[in-house]
JSON list of N, CA and C in Angstrom, two decimals:
[
{"chain": "A", "resi": 1168, "resn": "MET", "atom": "N", "xyz": [-4.99, 20.55, 11.71]},
{"chain": "A", "resi": 1168, "resn": "MET", "atom": "CA", "xyz": [-4.28, 20.97, 11.67]},
{"chain": "A", "resi": 1168, "resn": "MET", "atom": "C", "xyz": [-3.38, 21.03, 10.83]},
{"chain": "A", "resi": 1169, "resn": "ASN", "atom": "N", "xyz": [-2.37, 22.04, 11.50]},
{"chain": "A", "resi": 1169, "resn": "ASN", "atom": "CA", "xyz": [-0.95, 22.80, 11.83]},
{"chain": "A", "resi": 1169, "resn": "ASN", "atom": "C", "xyz": [-0.96, 22.68, 10.76]},
{"chain": "A", "resi": 1170, "resn": "ASN", "atom": "N", "xyz": [0.46, 24.32, 10.09]},
{"chain": "A", "resi": 1170, "resn": "ASN", "atom": "CA", "xyz": [0.81, 23.85, 8.59]},
{"chain": "A", "resi": 1170, "resn": "ASN", "atom": "C", "xyz": [2.25, 23.01, 8.73]},
{"chain": "A", "resi": 1171, "resn": "ARG", "atom": "N", "xyz": [2.29, 23.42, 10.20]},
{"chain": "A", "resi": 1171, "resn": "ARG", "atom": "CA", "xyz": [3.95, 21.41, 9.83]},
{"chain": "A", "resi": 1171, "resn": "ARG", "atom": "C", "xyz": [3.14, 19.83, 9.38]},
{"chain": "A", "resi": 1172, "resn": "THR", "atom": "N", "xyz": [2.30, 19.53, 10.12]},
{"chain": "A", "resi": 1172, "resn": "THR", "atom": "CA", "xyz": [1.24, 18.12, 10.27]},
{"chain": "A", "resi": 1172, "resn": "THR", "atom": "C", "xyz": [1.40, 17.62, 8.52]},
{"chain": "A", "resi": 1173, "resn": "ALA", "atom": "N", "xyz": [0.89, 18.95, 8.25]},
{"chain": "A", "resi": 1173, "resn": "ALA", "atom": "CA", "xyz": [-0.07, 19.38, 6.34]},
{"chain": "A", "resi": 1173, "resn": "ALA", "atom": "C", "xyz": [1.39, 18.88, 5.08]},
{"chain": "A", "resi": 1174, "resn": "TYR", "atom": "N", "xyz": [2.54, 20.38, 5.67]},
{"chain": "A", "resi": 1174, "resn": "TYR", "atom": "CA", "xyz": [3.44, 20.00, 5.29]},
{"chain": "A", "resi": 1174, "resn": "TYR", "atom": "C", "xyz": [4.68, 19.16, 4.79]},
{"chain": "A", "resi": 1175, "resn": "GLY", "atom": "N", "xyz": [4.54, 18.35, 6.43]},
{"chain": "A", "resi": 1175, "resn": "GLY", "atom": "CA", "xyz": [4.73, 16.82, 6.27]},
{"chain": "A", "resi": 1175, "resn": "GLY", "atom": "C", "xyz": [4.35, 15.40, 5.62]},
{"chain": "A", "resi": 1176, "resn": "ALA", "atom": "N", "xyz": [2.62, 15.69, 5.85]},
{"chain": "A", "resi": 1176, "resn": "ALA", "atom": "CA", "xyz": [1.49, 14.91, 5.20]},
{"chain": "A", "resi": 1176, "resn": "ALA", "atom": "C", "xyz": [2.07, 14.71, 3.13]},
{"chain": "A", "resi": 1177, "resn": "ALA", "atom": "N", "xyz": [2.36, 16.37, 3.12]},
{"chain": "A", "resi": 1177, "resn": "ALA", "atom": "CA", "xyz": [2.61, 16.15, 1.34]},
{"chain": "A", "resi": 1177, "resn": "ALA", "atom": "C", "xyz": [3.96, 16.08, 1.47]},
{"chain": "A", "resi": 1178, "resn": "GLY", "atom": "N", "xyz": [4.67, 16.23, 2.28]},
{"chain": "A", "resi": 1178, "resn": "GLY", "atom": "CA", "xyz": [5.78, 15.66, 1.94]},
{"chain": "A", "resi": 1178, "resn": "GLY", "atom": "C", "xyz": [6.03, 14.52, 1.95]},
{"chain": "A", "resi": 1179, "resn": "GLY", "atom": "N", "xyz": [4.62, 13.48, 2.49]},
{"chain": "A", "resi": 1179, "resn": "GLY", "atom": "CA", "xyz": [5.16, 12.39, 2.80]},
{"chain": "A", "resi": 1179, "resn": "GLY", "atom": "C", "xyz": [4.85, 11.57, 0.98]},
{"chain": "A", "resi": 1180, "resn": "VAL", "atom": "N", "xyz": [3.71, 12.44, 0.13]},
{"chain": "A", "resi": 1180, "resn": "VAL", "atom": "CA", "xyz": [2.76, 11.15, -0.01]},
{"chain": "A", "resi": 1180, "resn": "VAL", "atom": "C", "xyz": [3.62, 11.87, -1.46]},
{"chain": "A", "resi": 1181, "resn": "ALA", "atom": "N", "xyz": [4.30, 12.91, -1.57]},
{"chain": "A", "resi": 1181, "resn": "ALA", "atom": "CA", "xyz": [5.36, 13.65, -2.28]},
{"chain": "A", "resi": 1181, "resn": "ALA", "atom": "C", "xyz": [6.44, 12.51, -3.07]},
{"chain": "A", "resi": 1182, "resn": "PHE", "atom": "N", "xyz": [6.50, 12.17, -1.85]},
{"chain": "A", "resi": 1182, "resn": "PHE", "atom": "CA", "xyz": [7.95, 11.05, -1.85]},
{"chain": "A", "resi": 1182, "resn": "PHE", "atom": "C", "xyz": [7.60, 10.06, -1.91]},
{"chain": "A", "resi": 1183, "resn": "VAL", "atom": "N", "xyz": [6.24, 9.01, -1.41]},
{"chain": "A", "resi": 1183, "resn": "VAL", "atom": "CA", "xyz": [5.18, 8.22, -1.95]},
{"chain": "A", "resi": 1183, "resn": "VAL", "atom": "C", "xyz": [5.17, 8.21, -3.84]},
{"chain": "A", "resi": 1184, "resn": "THR", "atom": "N", "xyz": [4.83, 9.06, -4.25]},
{"chain": "A", "resi": 1184, "resn": "THR", "atom": "CA", "xyz": [4.55, 8.77, -5.49]},
{"chain": "A", "resi": 1184, "resn": "THR", "atom": "C", "xyz": [5.88, 9.46, -6.60]},
{"chain": "A", "resi": 1185, "resn": "GLY", "atom": "N", "xyz": [6.70, 9.76, -6.16]},
{"chain": "A", "resi": 1185, "resn": "GLY", "atom": "CA", "xyz": [7.58, 9.81, -6.99]},
{"chain": "A", "resi": 1185, "resn": "GLY", "atom": "C", "xyz": [8.59, 8.32, -6.90]},
{"chain": "A", "resi": 1186, "resn": "LEU", "atom": "N", "xyz": [8.17, 8.35, -5.32]},
{"chain": "A", "resi": 1186, "resn": "LEU", "atom": "CA", "xyz": [9.05, 6.79, -6.02]},
{"chain": "A", "resi": 1186, "resn": "LEU", "atom": "C", "xyz": [8.02, 5.41, -7.08]},
{"chain": "A", "resi": 1187, "resn": "LEU", "atom": "N", "xyz": [6.79, 5.86, -6.10]},
{"chain": "A", "resi": 1187, "resn": "LEU", "atom": "CA", "xyz": [6.42, 4.87, -7.52]},
{"chain": "A", "resi": 1187, "resn": "LEU", "atom": "C", "xyz": [6.25, 5.25, -8.88]},
{"chain": "A", "resi": 1188, "resn": "VAL", "atom": "N", "xyz": [6.08, 6.36, -9.34]},
{"chain": "A", "resi": 1188, "resn": "VAL", "atom": "CA", "xyz": [7.00, 7.43, -10.51]},
{"chain": "A", "resi": 1188, "resn": "VAL", "atom": "C", "xyz": [8.10, 5.84, -10.44]},
{"chain": "A", "resi": 1189, "resn": "GLY", "atom": "N", "xyz": [8.24, 6.32, -10.16]},
{"chain": "A", "resi": 1189, "resn": "GLY", "atom": "CA", "xyz": [9.92, 6.17, -10.89]},
{"chain": "A", "resi": 1189, "resn": "GLY", "atom": "C", "xyz": [10.01, 4.65, -11.33]},
{"chain": "A", "resi": 1190, "resn": "VAL", "atom": "N", "xyz": [9.30, 3.26, -10.02]},
{"chain": "A", "resi": 1190, "resn": "VAL", "atom": "CA", "xyz": [9.77, 2.18, -10.07]},
{"chain": "A", "resi": 1190, "resn": "VAL", "atom": "C", "xyz": [8.79, 2.31, -11.51]},
{"chain": "A", "resi": 1191, "resn": "ARG", "atom": "N", "xyz": [7.96, 2.45, -12.01]},
{"chain": "A", "resi": 1191, "resn": "ARG", "atom": "CA", "xyz": [7.16, 1.72, -13.35]},
{"chain": "A", "resi": 1191, "resn": "ARG", "atom": "C", "xyz": [8.42, 2.39, -13.91]},
{"chain": "A", "resi": 1192, "resn": "ALA", "atom": "N", "xyz": [8.38, 3.44, -14.33]},
{"chain": "A", "resi": 1192, "resn": "ALA", "atom": "CA", "xyz": [9.93, 4.03, -15.20]},
{"chain": "A", "resi": 1192, "resn": "ALA", "atom": "C", "xyz": [10.17, 3.19, -15.77]},
{"chain": "A", "resi": 1193, "resn": "GLY", "atom": "N", "xyz": [10.86, 2.55, -14.73]},
{"chain": "A", "resi": 1193, "resn": "GLY", "atom": "CA", "xyz": [11.82, 1.38, -14.50]},
{"chain": "A", "resi": 1193, "resn": "GLY", "atom": "C", "xyz": [11.71, -0.18, -14.51]},
{"chain": "A", "resi": 1194, "resn": "LEU", "atom": "N", "xyz": [10.59, -0.47, -14.80]},
{"chain": "A", "resi": 1194, "resn": "LEU", "atom": "CA", "xyz": [10.03, -1.55, -15.38]},
{"chain": "A", "resi": 1194, "resn": "LEU", "atom": "C", "xyz": [9.53, -0.97, -16.32]},
{"chain": "A", "resi": 1195, "resn": "LEU", "atom": "N", "xyz": [9.05, -0.47, -17.51]},
{"chain": "A", "resi": 1195, "resn": "LEU", "atom": "CA", "xyz": [8.38, 0.19, -18.64]},
{"chain": "A", "resi": 1195, "resn": "LEU", "atom": "C", "xyz": [10.04, 0.45, -18.94]},
{"chain": "A", "resi": 1196, "resn": "LEU", "atom": "N", "xyz": [11.34, 0.83, -18.18]},
{"chain": "A", "resi": 1196, "resn": "LEU", "atom": "CA", "xyz": [12.73, 1.14, -19.49]},
{"chain": "A", "resi": 1196, "resn": "LEU", "atom": "C", "xyz": [13.25, -0.43, -19.43]},
{"chain": "A", "resi": 1197, "resn": "ALA", "atom": "N", "xyz": [12.96, -1.33, -18.70]},
{"chain": "A", "resi": 1197, "resn": "ALA", "atom": "CA", "xyz": [13.80, -2.17, -17.67]},
{"chain": "A", "resi": 1197, "resn": "ALA", "atom": "C", "xyz": [13.48, -3.65, -19.69]},
{"chain": "A", "resi": 1198, "resn": "PRO", "atom": "N", "xyz": [14.92, -4.06, -19.87]},
{"chain": "A", "resi": 1198, "resn": "PRO", "atom": "CA", "xyz": [15.04, -4.44, -21.43]},
{"chain": "A", "resi": 1198, "resn": "PRO", "atom": "C", "xyz": [14.52, -6.27, -21.65]},
{"chain": "A", "resi": 1199, "resn": "GLN", "atom": "N", "xyz": [13.64, -6.25, -20.84]},
{"chain": "A", "resi": 1199, "resn": "GLN", "atom": "CA", "xyz": [12.45, -7.73, -21.56]},
{"chain": "A", "resi": 1199, "resn": "GLN", "atom": "C", "xyz": [11.47, -6.94, -22.23]},
{"chain": "A", "resi": 1200, "resn": "SER", "atom": "N", "xyz": [10.57, -8.45, -22.72]},
{"chain": "A", "resi": 1200, "resn": "SER", "atom": "CA", "xyz": [9.07, -8.01, -23.48]},
{"chain": "A", "resi": 1200, "resn": "SER", "atom": "C", "xyz": [8.61, -7.06, -22.48]},
{"chain": "A", "resi": 1201, "resn": "GLY", "atom": "N", "xyz": [7.04, -6.71, -23.76]},
{"chain": "A", "resi": 1201, "resn": "GLY", "atom": "CA", "xyz": [6.64, -6.00, -22.87]},
{"chain": "A", "resi": 1201, "resn": "GLY", "atom": "C", "xyz": [5.54, -7.21, -22.08]},
{"chain": "A", "resi": 1202, "resn": "SER", "atom": "N", "xyz": [5.09, -8.41, -22.64]},
{"chain": "A", "resi": 1202, "resn": "SER", "atom": "CA", "xyz": [3.62, -9.25, -22.64]},
{"chain": "A", "resi": 1202, "resn": "SER", "atom": "C", "xyz": [5.16, -9.12, -20.62]},
{"chain": "A", "resi": 1203, "resn": "ARG", "atom": "N", "xyz": [6.19, -9.45, -20.74]},
{"chain": "A", "resi": 1203, "resn": "ARG", "atom": "CA", "xyz": [6.85, -9.70, -19.56]},
{"chain": "A", "resi": 1203, "resn": "ARG", "atom": "C", "xyz": [6.63, -9.21, -17.93]},
{"chain": "A", "resi": 1204, "resn": "THR", "atom": "N", "xyz": [7.23, -7.35, -18.46]},
{"chain": "A", "resi": 1204, "resn": "THR", "atom": "CA", "xyz": [7.29, -6.34, -18.05]},
{"chain": "A", "resi": 1204, "resn": "THR", "atom": "C", "xyz": [4.80, -6.16, -16.79]},
{"chain": "A", "resi": 1205, "resn": "ARG", "atom": "N", "xyz": [4.29, -6.87, -18.29]},
{"chain": "A", "resi": 1205, "resn": "ARG", "atom": "CA", "xyz": [3.31, -6.67, -18.00]},
{"chain": "A", "resi": 1205, "resn": "ARG", "atom": "C", "xyz": [2.79, -8.04, -17.00]},
{"chain": "A", "resi": 1206, "resn": "ARG", "atom": "N", "xyz": [2.65, -9.25, -16.94]},
{"chain": "A", "resi": 1206, "resn": "ARG", "atom": "CA", "xyz": [3.49, -10.11, -16.50]},
{"chain": "A", "resi": 1206, "resn": "ARG", "atom": "C", "xyz": [3.74, -10.32, -14.65]},
{"chain": "A", "resi": 1207, "resn": "GLN", "atom": "N", "xyz": [4.13, -9.51, -14.96]},
{"chain": "A", "resi": 1207, "resn": "GLN", "atom": "CA", "xyz": [5.32, -9.49, -13.21]},
{"chain": "A", "resi": 1207, "resn": "GLN", "atom": "C", "xyz": [3.92, -8.50, -12.95]},
{"chain": "A", "resi": 1208, "resn": "GLN", "atom": "N", "xyz": [4.39, -7.01, -13.14]},
{"chain": "A", "resi": 1208, "resn": "GLN", "atom": "CA", "xyz": [2.94, -5.61, -12.89]},
{"chain": "A", "resi": 1208, "resn": "GLN", "atom": "C", "xyz": [1.60, -6.53, -12.13]},
{"chain": "A", "resi": 1209, "resn": "ARG", "atom": "N", "xyz": [0.97, -7.34, -13.05]},
{"chain": "A", "resi": 1209, "resn": "ARG", "atom": "CA", "xyz": [0.23, -7.82, -13.01]},
{"chain": "A", "resi": 1209, "resn": "ARG", "atom": "C", "xyz": [0.13, -8.06, -11.57]},
{"chain": "A", "resi": 1210, "resn": "SER", "atom": "N", "xyz": [1.10, -9.72, -10.64]},
{"chain": "A", "resi": 1210, "resn": "SER", "atom": "CA", "xyz": [2.28, -10.04, -10.60]},
{"chain": "A", "resi": 1210, "resn": "SER", "atom": "C", "xyz": [1.79, -9.22, -9.17]},
{"chain": "A", "resi": 1211, "resn": "LEU", "atom": "N", "xyz": [2.52, -8.66, -9.20]},
{"chain": "A", "resi": 1211, "resn": "LEU", "atom": "CA", "xyz": [2.53, -7.15, -8.51]},
{"chain": "A", "resi": 1211, "resn": "LEU", "atom": "C", "xyz": [1.76, -6.62, -7.71]},
{"chain": "A", "resi": 1212, "resn": "VAL", "atom": "N", "xyz": [0.61, -6.25, -8.31]},
{"chain": "A", "resi": 1212, "resn": "VAL", "atom": "CA", "xyz": [-0.95, -5.72, -7.78]},
{"chain": "A", "resi": 1212, "resn": "VAL", "atom": "C", "xyz": [-1.48, -7.05, -7.49]},
{"chain": "A", "resi": 1213, "resn": "GLU", "atom": "N", "xyz": [-1.52, -7.72, -7.85]},
{"chain": "A", "resi": 1213, "resn": "GLU", "atom": "CA", "xyz": [-2.38, -8.81, -6.81]},
{"chain": "A", "resi": 1213, "resn": "GLU", "atom": "C", "xyz": [-1.48, -9.06, -5.64]},
{"chain": "A", "resi": 1214, "resn": "ASP", "atom": "N", "xyz": [-0.52, -8.88, -5.96]},
{"chain": "A", "resi": 1214, "resn": "ASP", "atom": "CA", "xyz": [-0.06, -9.90, -4.28]},
{"chain": "A", "resi": 1214, "resn": "ASP", "atom": "C", "xyz": [0.06, -8.12, -3.76]},
{"chain": "A", "resi": 1215, "resn": "VAL", "atom": "N", "xyz": [0.15, -6.84, -3.61]},
{"chain": "A", "resi": 1215, "resn": "VAL", "atom": "CA", "xyz": [-0.22, -6.08, -3.06]},
{"chain": "A", "resi": 1215, "resn": "VAL", "atom": "C", "xyz": [-1.56, -5.68, -2.17]},
{"chain": "A", "resi": 1216, "resn": "HIS", "atom": "N", "xyz": [-2.29, -6.46, -3.02]},
{"chain": "A", "resi": 1216, "resn": "HIS", "atom": "CA", "xyz": [-3.98, -6.13, -2.97]},
{"chain": "A", "resi": 1216, "resn": "HIS", "atom": "C", "xyz": [-4.48, -7.37, -1.59]},
{"chain": "A", "resi": 1217, "resn": "GLU", "atom": "N", "xyz": [-3.80, -8.73, -2.18]},
{"chain": "A", "resi": 1217, "resn": "GLU", "atom": "CA", "xyz": [-3.65, -9.38, -1.09]},
{"chain": "A", "resi": 1217, "resn": "GLU", "atom": "C", "xyz": [-3.09, -9.45, 0.68]},
{"chain": "A", "resi": 1218, "resn": "ARG", "atom": "N", "xyz": [-2.26, -8.90, 0.48]},
{"chain": "A", "resi": 1218, "resn": "ARG", "atom": "CA", "xyz": [-1.15, -8.01, 1.21]},
{"chain": "A", "resi": 1218, "resn": "ARG", "atom": "C", "xyz": [-2.68, -7.26, 1.99]},
{"chain": "A", "resi": 1219, "resn": "ALA", "atom": "N", "xyz": [-3.06, -5.91, 1.34]},
{"chain": "A", "resi": 1219, "resn": "ALA", "atom": "CA", "xyz": [-3.16, -5.02, 1.71]},
{"chain": "A", "resi": 1219, "resn": "ALA", "atom": "C", "xyz": [-5.17, -5.36, 2.38]},
{"chain": "A", "resi": 1220, "resn": "GLY", "atom": "N", "xyz": [-5.96, -6.32, 1.75]},
{"chain": "A", "resi": 1220, "resn": "GLY", "atom": "CA", "xyz": [-7.35, -7.28, 2.01]},
{"chain": "A", "resi": 1220, "resn": "GLY", "atom": "C", "xyz": [-5.94, -8.31, 3.63]},
{"chain": "A", "resi": 1221, "resn": "CYS", "atom": "N", "xyz": [-5.78, -8.32, 3.37]},
{"chain": "A", "resi": 1221, "resn": "CYS", "atom": "CA", "xyz": [-5.11, -8.99, 5.03]},
{"chain": "A", "resi": 1221, "resn": "CYS", "atom": "C", "xyz": [-4.87, -7.54, 6.22]},
{"chain": "A", "resi": 1222, "resn": "MET", "atom": "N", "xyz": [-3.89, -7.58, 6.00]},
{"chain": "A", "resi": 1222, "resn": "MET", "atom": "CA", "xyz": [-4.03, -5.81, 6.85]},
{"chain": "A", "resi": 1222, "resn": "MET", "atom": "C", "xyz": [-5.06, -5.83, 7.36]},
{"chain": "A", "resi": 1223, "resn": "VAL", "atom": "N", "xyz": [-5.88, -5.23, 6.50]},
{"chain": "A", "resi": 1223, "resn": "VAL", "atom": "CA", "xyz": [-7.40, -4.65, 6.93]},
{"chain": "A", "resi": 1223, "resn": "VAL", "atom": "C", "xyz": [-8.29, -6.25, 7.76]},
{"chain": "A", "resi": 1224, "resn": "ILE", "atom": "N", "xyz": [-8.21, -7.51, 7.30]},
{"chain": "A", "resi": 1224, "resn": "ILE", "atom": "CA", "xyz": [-8.66, -8.26, 8.09]},
{"chain": "A", "resi": 1224, "resn": "ILE", "atom": "C", "xyz": [-8.03, -7.96, 9.50]},
{"chain": "A", "resi": 1225, "resn": "ASP", "atom": "N", "xyz": [-7.02, -8.45, 9.75]},
{"chain": "A", "resi": 1225, "resn": "ASP", "atom": "CA", "xyz": [-5.93, -8.19, 10.86]},
{"chain": "A", "resi": 1225, "resn": "ASP", "atom": "C", "xyz": [-6.23, -7.49, 12.04]},
{"chain": "A", "resi": 1226, "resn": "ALA", "atom": "N", "xyz": [-6.09, -5.84, 11.13]},
{"chain": "A", "resi": 1226, "resn": "ALA", "atom": "CA", "xyz": [-6.73, -4.43, 12.18]},
{"chain": "A", "resi": 1226, "resn": "ALA", "atom": "C", "xyz": [-8.31, -5.23, 12.37]},
{"chain": "A", "resi": 1227, "resn": "ARG", "atom": "N", "xyz": [-8.85, -5.44, 12.05]},
{"chain": "A", "resi": 1227, "resn": "ARG", "atom": "CA", "xyz": [-10.38, -5.52, 12.31]},
{"chain": "A", "resi": 1227, "resn": "ARG", "atom": "C", "xyz": [-10.24, -6.33, 13.10]},
{"chain": "A", "resi": 1228, "resn": "GLU", "atom": "N", "xyz": [-10.27, -7.51, 13.12]},
{"chain": "A", "resi": 1228, "resn": "GLU", "atom": "CA", "xyz": [-9.55, -8.27, 14.89]},
{"chain": "A", "resi": 1228, "resn": "GLU", "atom": "C", "xyz": [-9.47, -8.34, 15.45]},
{"chain": "A", "resi": 1229, "resn": "ALA", "atom": "N", "xyz": [-7.76, -7.22, 15.58]},
{"chain": "A", "resi": 1229, "resn": "ALA", "atom": "CA", "xyz": [-7.40, -6.09, 16.75]},
{"chain": "A", "resi": 1229, "resn": "ALA", "atom": "C", "xyz": [-8.18, -5.29, 17.36]},
{"chain": "A", "resi": 1230, "resn": "ARG", "atom": "N", "xyz": [-9.46, -4.76, 16.50]},
{"chain": "A", "resi": 1230, "resn": "ARG", "atom": "CA", "xyz": [-10.10, -4.09, 17.27]},
{"chain": "A", "resi": 1230, "resn": "ARG", "atom": "C", "xyz": [-11.29, -4.66, 17.58]},
{"chain": "A", "resi": 1231, "resn": "GLY", "atom": "N", "xyz": [-11.72, -5.64, 17.24]},
{"chain": "A", "resi": 1231, "resn": "GLY", "atom": "CA", "xyz": [-13.06, -6.28, 17.67]},
{"chain": "A", "resi": 1231, "resn": "GLY", "atom": "C", "xyz": [-11.89, -7.20, 19.07]},
{"chain": "A", "resi": 1232, "resn": "ARG", "atom": "N", "xyz": [-10.54, -7.91, 19.12]},
{"chain": "A", "resi": 1232, "resn": "ARG", "atom": "CA", "xyz": [-10.23, -8.10, 20.46]},
{"chain": "A", "resi": 1232, "resn": "ARG", "atom": "C", "xyz": [-9.97, -6.49, 21.46]},
{"chain": "A", "resi": 1233, "resn": "VAL", "atom": "N", "xyz": [-9.99, -5.49, 21.07]},
{"chain": "A", "resi": 1233, "resn": "VAL", "atom": "CA", "xyz": [-9.99, -4.82, 22.51]},
{"chain": "A", "resi": 1233, "resn": "VAL", "atom": "C", "xyz": [-11.05, -4.43, 22.53]},
{"chain": "A", "resi": 1234, "resn": "VAL", "atom": "N", "xyz": [-11.68, -3.97, 21.82]},
{"chain": "A", "resi": 1234, "resn": "VAL", "atom": "CA", "xyz": [-13.68, -3.59, 21.82]},
{"chain": "A", "resi": 1234, "resn": "VAL", "atom": "C", "xyz": [-14.07, -4.47, 23.23]},
{"chain": "A", "resi": 1235, "resn": "GLU", "atom": "N", "xyz": [-13.89, -6.09, 22.76]},
{"chain": "A", "resi": 1235, "resn": "GLU", "atom": "CA", "xyz": [-14.78, -6.75, 23.86]},
{"chain": "A", "resi": 1235, "resn": "GLU", "atom": "C", "xyz": [-13.78, -6.81, 25.20]},
{"chain": "A", "resi": 1236, "resn": "SER", "atom": "N", "xyz": [-12.35, -6.77, 25.48]},
{"chain": "A", "resi": 1236, "resn": "SER", "atom": "CA", "xyz": [-11.63, -6.69, 26.69]},
{"chain": "A", "resi": 1236, "resn": "SER", "atom": "C", "xyz": [-12.52, -5.08, 26.98]},
{"chain": "A", "resi": 1237, "resn": "GLY", "atom": "N", "xyz": [-12.71, -4.85, 26.80]},
{"chain": "A", "resi": 1237, "resn": "GLY", "atom": "CA", "xyz": [-13.89, -3.06, 27.92]},
{"chain": "A", "resi": 1237, "resn": "GLY", "atom": "C", "xyz": [-12.01, -2.16, 27.08]},
{"chain": "A", "resi": 1238, "resn": "ASN", "atom": "N", "xyz": [-10.87, -2.13, 27.33]},
{"chain": "A", "resi": 1238, "resn": "ASN", "atom": "CA", "xyz": [-9.80, -1.20, 26.96]},
{"chain": "A", "resi": 1238, "resn": "ASN", "atom": "C", "xyz": [-10.46, -0.33, 25.98]},
{"chain": "A", "resi": 1239, "resn": "CYS", "atom": "N", "xyz": [-11.70, -0.32, 25.50]},
{"chain": "A", "resi": 1239, "resn": "CYS", "atom": "CA", "xyz": [-11.74, 0.39, 24.72]},
{"chain": "A", "resi": 1239, "resn": "CYS", "atom": "C", "xyz": [-12.47, 1.95, 24.94]},
{"chain": "A", "resi": 1240, "resn": "LEU", "atom": "N", "xyz": [-11.29, 3.53, 24.21]},
{"chain": "A", "resi": 1240, "resn": "LEU", "atom": "CA", "xyz": [-12.14, 4.41, 24.63]},
{"chain": "A", "resi": 1240, "resn": "LEU", "atom": "C", "xyz": [-12.98, 5.09, 24.01]},
{"chain": "A", "resi": 1241, "resn": "ILE", "atom": "N", "xyz": [-13.78, 4.50, 23.23]},
{"chain": "A", "resi": 1241, "resn": "ILE", "atom": "CA", "xyz": [-14.56, 5.02, 21.98]},
{"chain": "A", "resi": 1241, "resn": "ILE", "atom": "C", "xyz": [-16.13, 5.01, 22.46]},
{"chain": "A", "resi": 1242, "resn": "ALA", "atom": "N", "xyz": [-16.77, 6.13, 22.84]},
{"chain": "A", "resi": 1242, "resn": "ALA", "atom": "CA", "xyz": [-18.27, 6.02, 23.26]},
{"chain": "A", "resi": 1242, "resn": "ALA", "atom": "C", "xyz": [-19.08, 6.34, 22.46]}
]
């Protein structure tokens, strides 16, 4: 990995981290009750977890189709 790639990756991680911190701060400072905010955050986390699981399953199925078709370059 060269310096340019490392700086790009670090910048991307910093951007995503800042975005998440900003969203979290916005939720915590929102003018609503704490229990409602926690419910919304729990729902969001559960939704993201479910979507990530579906993406992993889809990726595994796609990989399996590629391997079965013989178009895989992995030895």
